[in-house]
Short mmCIF file of C-alpha atoms in Angstrom, two decimals:
data_model
loop_
_atom_site.label_atom_id
_atom_site.label_comp_id
_atom_site.label_asym_id
_atom_site.label_seq_id
_atom_site.Cartn_x
_atom_site.Cartn_y
_atom_site.Cartn_z
CA UNK A 1 -85.36 127.04 146.69
CA UNK A 2 -86.66 124.35 149.87
CA UNK A 3 -90.09 124.54 149.07
CA UNK A 4 -91.78 122.31 151.44
CA UNK A 5 -89.27 121.25 152.96
CA UNK A 6 -89.25 123.74 155.84
CA UNK A 7 -91.90 123.69 158.76
CA UNK A 8 -92.60 123.63 162.59
CA UNK A 9 -90.02 120.80 162.96
CA UNK A 10 -86.15 120.77 163.41
CA UNK A 11 -84.47 120.10 160.60
CA UNK A 12 -80.78 120.11 160.26
CA UNK A 13 -77.98 118.55 158.79
CA UNK A 14 -78.34 119.15 155.12
CA UNK A 15 -76.50 117.45 152.15
CA UNK A 16 -77.23 118.23 149.05
CA UNK A 17 -76.26 115.40 146.00
CA UNK A 18 -73.94 116.92 143.35
CA UNK A 19 -76.41 117.94 140.81
CA UNK A 20 -78.14 120.07 143.28
CA UNK A 21 -81.53 117.81 142.78
CA UNK A 22 -81.81 115.90 145.45
CA UNK A 23 -81.52 116.42 149.64
CA UNK A 24 -81.29 114.92 152.38
CA UNK A 25 -81.75 115.75 156.05
CA UNK A 26 -82.49 114.90 159.40
CA UNK A 27 -85.80 116.11 161.37
CA UNK A 28 -88.20 115.22 163.94
CA UNK A 29 -91.26 115.58 161.76
CA UNK A 30 -93.88 112.95 162.14
CA UNK A 31 -93.80 110.23 160.10
CA UNK A 32 -96.07 106.92 159.23
CA UNK A 33 -95.05 103.40 158.91
CA UNK A 34 -91.32 102.34 160.11
CA UNK A 35 -90.53 106.09 162.02
CA UNK A 36 -88.53 104.71 165.25
CA UNK A 37 -88.12 108.07 167.03
CA UNK A 38 -85.32 110.68 167.47
CA UNK A 39 -84.27 112.55 164.18
CA UNK A 40 -84.68 110.90 161.28
CA UNK A 41 -83.45 110.97 157.73
CA UNK A 42 -85.54 112.36 154.65
CA UNK A 43 -84.90 112.94 151.15
CA UNK A 44 -86.42 116.03 148.79
CA UNK A 45 -86.06 116.44 145.10
CA UNK A 46 -86.87 119.39 142.44
CA UNK A 47 -86.79 118.80 139.21
CA UNK A 48 -84.08 121.43 138.18
CA UNK A 49 -82.10 124.24 139.78
CA UNK A 50 -84.32 126.85 139.38
CA UNK A 51 -87.37 124.85 140.87
CA UNK A 52 -88.37 124.35 144.57
CA UNK A 53 -88.13 121.21 146.51
CA UNK A 54 -91.31 119.24 146.66
CA UNK A 55 -92.42 117.55 149.71
CA UNK A 56 -90.05 115.14 151.39
CA UNK A 57 -90.26 111.52 152.03
CA UNK A 58 -88.59 109.31 154.93
CA UNK A 59 -85.94 107.36 153.29
CA UNK A 60 -86.82 103.91 154.46
CA UNK A 61 -84.49 101.51 155.89
CA UNK A 62 -81.68 103.66 157.25
CA UNK A 63 -83.04 105.36 160.47
CA UNK A 64 -83.37 104.20 163.83
CA UNK A 65 -84.78 105.39 167.73
CA UNK A 66 -81.40 107.37 167.88
CA UNK A 67 -80.27 110.68 166.11
CA UNK A 68 -79.34 109.59 162.43
CA UNK A 69 -77.69 112.56 160.29
CA UNK A 70 -76.92 111.67 156.72
CA UNK A 71 -73.75 112.95 154.61
CA UNK A 72 -74.10 112.29 151.11
CA UNK A 73 -70.53 111.36 149.04
CA UNK A 74 -69.65 114.14 146.89
CA UNK A 75 -70.49 111.75 143.56
CA UNK A 76 -74.00 110.86 145.54
CA UNK A 77 -73.26 107.31 145.40
CA UNK A 78 -72.73 106.67 149.00
CA UNK A 79 -74.77 108.02 152.06
CA UNK A 80 -73.01 108.11 155.56
CA UNK A 81 -75.18 108.44 158.94
CA UNK A 82 -74.18 109.82 161.72
CA UNK A 83 -76.05 107.96 164.85
CA UNK A 84 -76.21 109.57 167.80
CA UNK A 85 -77.34 107.79 170.86
CA UNK A 86 -77.67 109.77 174.04
CA UNK A 87 -74.21 110.90 175.14
CA UNK A 88 -72.71 107.61 173.93
CA UNK A 89 -69.93 107.81 171.10
CA UNK A 90 -71.48 108.86 167.44
CA UNK A 91 -71.59 105.56 165.29
CA UNK A 92 -70.33 105.90 161.41
CA UNK A 93 -72.34 103.32 159.35
CA UNK A 94 -72.30 103.73 155.69
CA UNK A 95 -75.45 102.53 152.46
CA UNK A 96 -74.08 102.25 149.54
CA UNK A 97 -76.77 103.28 146.27
CA UNK A 98 -77.69 100.19 144.32
CA UNK A 99 -78.28 99.63 140.19
CA UNK A 100 -82.22 100.53 141.35
CA UNK A 101 -81.40 103.83 142.94
CA UNK A 102 -82.10 102.49 146.47
CA UNK A 103 -80.41 102.69 149.27
CA UNK A 104 -78.27 99.32 150.45
CA UNK A 105 -78.02 97.85 153.90
CA UNK A 106 -76.08 100.26 156.49
CA UNK A 107 -72.52 98.77 157.53
CA UNK A 108 -69.55 100.32 159.99
CA UNK A 109 -67.82 102.76 157.43
CA UNK A 110 -64.56 101.67 159.81
CA UNK A 111 -64.31 100.79 163.16
CA UNK A 112 -61.13 102.16 163.56
CA UNK A 113 -62.30 105.90 163.39
CA UNK A 114 -63.93 105.20 166.50
CA UNK A 115 -60.28 104.49 167.96
CA UNK A 116 -58.66 107.62 166.35
CA UNK A 117 -61.41 110.36 166.64
CA UNK A 118 -64.25 111.98 168.52
CA UNK A 119 -66.38 112.58 165.28
CA UNK A 120 -68.96 115.04 165.18
CA UNK A 121 -69.29 115.41 162.06
CA UNK A 122 -68.05 114.45 158.57
CA UNK A 123 -67.81 114.79 155.03
CA UNK A 124 -67.01 112.55 152.35
CA UNK A 125 -65.20 112.69 148.78
CA UNK A 126 -66.13 110.59 145.80
CA UNK A 127 -65.75 107.23 146.49
CA UNK A 128 -64.98 107.93 150.01
CA UNK A 129 -61.19 107.68 149.40
CA UNK A 130 -61.18 111.14 151.52
CA UNK A 131 -63.15 112.15 154.53
CA UNK A 132 -62.83 115.26 156.61
CA UNK A 133 -63.96 114.91 159.69
CA UNK A 134 -64.72 117.95 162.66
CA UNK A 135 -63.63 116.41 166.01
CA UNK A 136 -61.07 115.80 168.32
CA UNK A 137 -57.94 113.49 168.44
CA UNK A 138 -58.18 110.28 171.06
CA UNK A 139 -54.53 110.41 170.89
CA UNK A 140 -53.59 113.71 171.87
CA UNK A 141 -56.63 115.67 172.54
CA UNK A 142 -56.07 118.26 169.40
CA UNK A 143 -60.06 119.74 168.57
CA UNK A 144 -60.16 121.01 164.99
CA UNK A 145 -60.82 119.67 161.12
CA UNK A 146 -58.95 116.58 160.10
CA UNK A 147 -57.99 114.86 157.37
CA UNK A 148 -58.04 110.81 156.36
CA UNK A 149 -57.38 108.84 153.26
CA UNK A 150 -58.19 105.33 152.45
CA UNK A 151 -55.17 103.19 152.66
CA UNK A 152 -53.59 99.97 150.87
CA UNK A 153 -54.61 98.57 154.46
CA UNK A 154 -58.13 98.61 153.78
CA UNK A 155 -58.85 101.30 156.45
CA UNK A 156 -58.58 105.02 156.54
CA UNK A 157 -54.81 106.25 157.69
CA UNK A 158 -53.98 108.20 160.84
CA UNK A 159 -55.75 111.52 160.68
CA UNK A 160 -53.78 115.04 159.58
CA UNK A 161 -54.94 118.31 161.45
CA UNK A 162 -56.20 120.30 158.75
CA UNK A 163 -57.59 123.22 160.99
CA UNK A 164 -56.93 123.55 164.62
CA UNK A 165 -60.10 125.02 167.14
CA UNK A 166 -58.89 126.36 170.31
CA UNK A 167 -61.49 127.11 173.01
CA UNK A 168 -64.18 126.54 170.48
CA UNK A 169 -62.94 129.68 168.24
CA UNK A 170 -63.98 127.27 165.12
CA UNK A 171 -67.59 126.57 164.46
CA UNK A 172 -70.40 125.14 162.33
CA UNK A 173 -67.66 124.23 159.75
CA UNK A 174 -68.54 123.23 155.93
CA UNK A 175 -66.52 120.90 153.81
CA UNK A 176 -66.23 120.00 150.08
CA UNK A 177 -64.12 117.64 148.60
CA UNK A 178 -63.23 117.47 145.04
CA UNK A 179 -60.41 115.47 143.44
CA UNK A 180 -57.57 118.27 143.55
CA UNK A 181 -58.88 120.19 146.44
CA UNK A 182 -60.76 120.55 149.86
CA UNK A 183 -63.03 123.75 150.12
CA UNK A 184 -63.81 124.52 153.93
CA UNK A 185 -65.82 126.81 155.17
CA UNK A 186 -66.51 127.81 158.88
CA UNK A 187 -66.83 130.31 161.42
CA UNK A 188 -64.14 131.85 163.72
CA UNK A 189 -64.13 134.09 166.91
CA UNK A 190 -61.85 137.23 166.59
CA UNK A 191 -61.50 140.31 167.78
CA UNK A 192 -62.71 143.19 166.51
CA UNK A 193 -61.03 146.94 166.74
CA UNK A 194 -64.50 148.26 165.23
CA UNK A 195 -66.29 147.25 168.25
CA UNK A 196 -63.68 148.15 170.75
CA UNK A 197 -61.65 144.65 170.78
CA UNK A 198 -65.20 142.93 171.52
CA UNK A 199 -65.63 139.22 170.42
CA UNK A 200 -67.28 138.95 167.10
CA UNK A 201 -67.68 135.95 164.59
CA UNK A 202 -67.27 135.96 161.14
CA UNK A 203 -67.25 133.41 158.41
CA UNK A 204 -63.71 132.26 156.77
CA UNK A 205 -62.54 130.29 153.87
CA UNK A 206 -59.55 128.03 153.18
CA UNK A 207 -58.88 125.93 150.25
CA UNK A 208 -56.36 123.10 150.68
CA UNK A 209 -54.60 120.61 148.29
CA UNK A 210 -56.31 117.08 148.67
CA UNK A 211 -53.73 115.27 148.05
CA UNK A 212 -52.12 113.92 151.54
#
């Protein structure tokens, strides 16, 4: 499936298009042209779902000297970029696909998000009406997965806790947002009776209705 995508470099934050034919990811592989350093956003394509992805190309205009991680919306029309510079807060930017298929300039997704949540990852619905955010609340310190809905005020509403993470019992989450539901998959830690009560990791799935 991945074909020429992998190599001897760090490849993280995969995000696949709605038809399964386009893959965005972040990599520290060397690049020519306007390479800026850190993790940059790359794109790979394939002809159909049974084919391998061809050699990836760096996406021009969306990268910086920081680490840039892509998250594609469910309809493939918006690319959200999580920009992490050192130990500072993660900047959340968005780019909209133009009529020519190229990506427009990066703009803030919603500055209010930085006041509400410390964001480590997020997933975007079609039209960016719904966000699922992995992070922590800046108001009460709760950690876990949160849902935010775009409101009539022209910004996202208050985050609502979907799943709480306590003492890092929840890791490596993934979310898919449709019109009717939110599908979650994550790793959780539990005590296994089979292994004498030792703590182990397992995958767990949850389905939550999308309507607030």
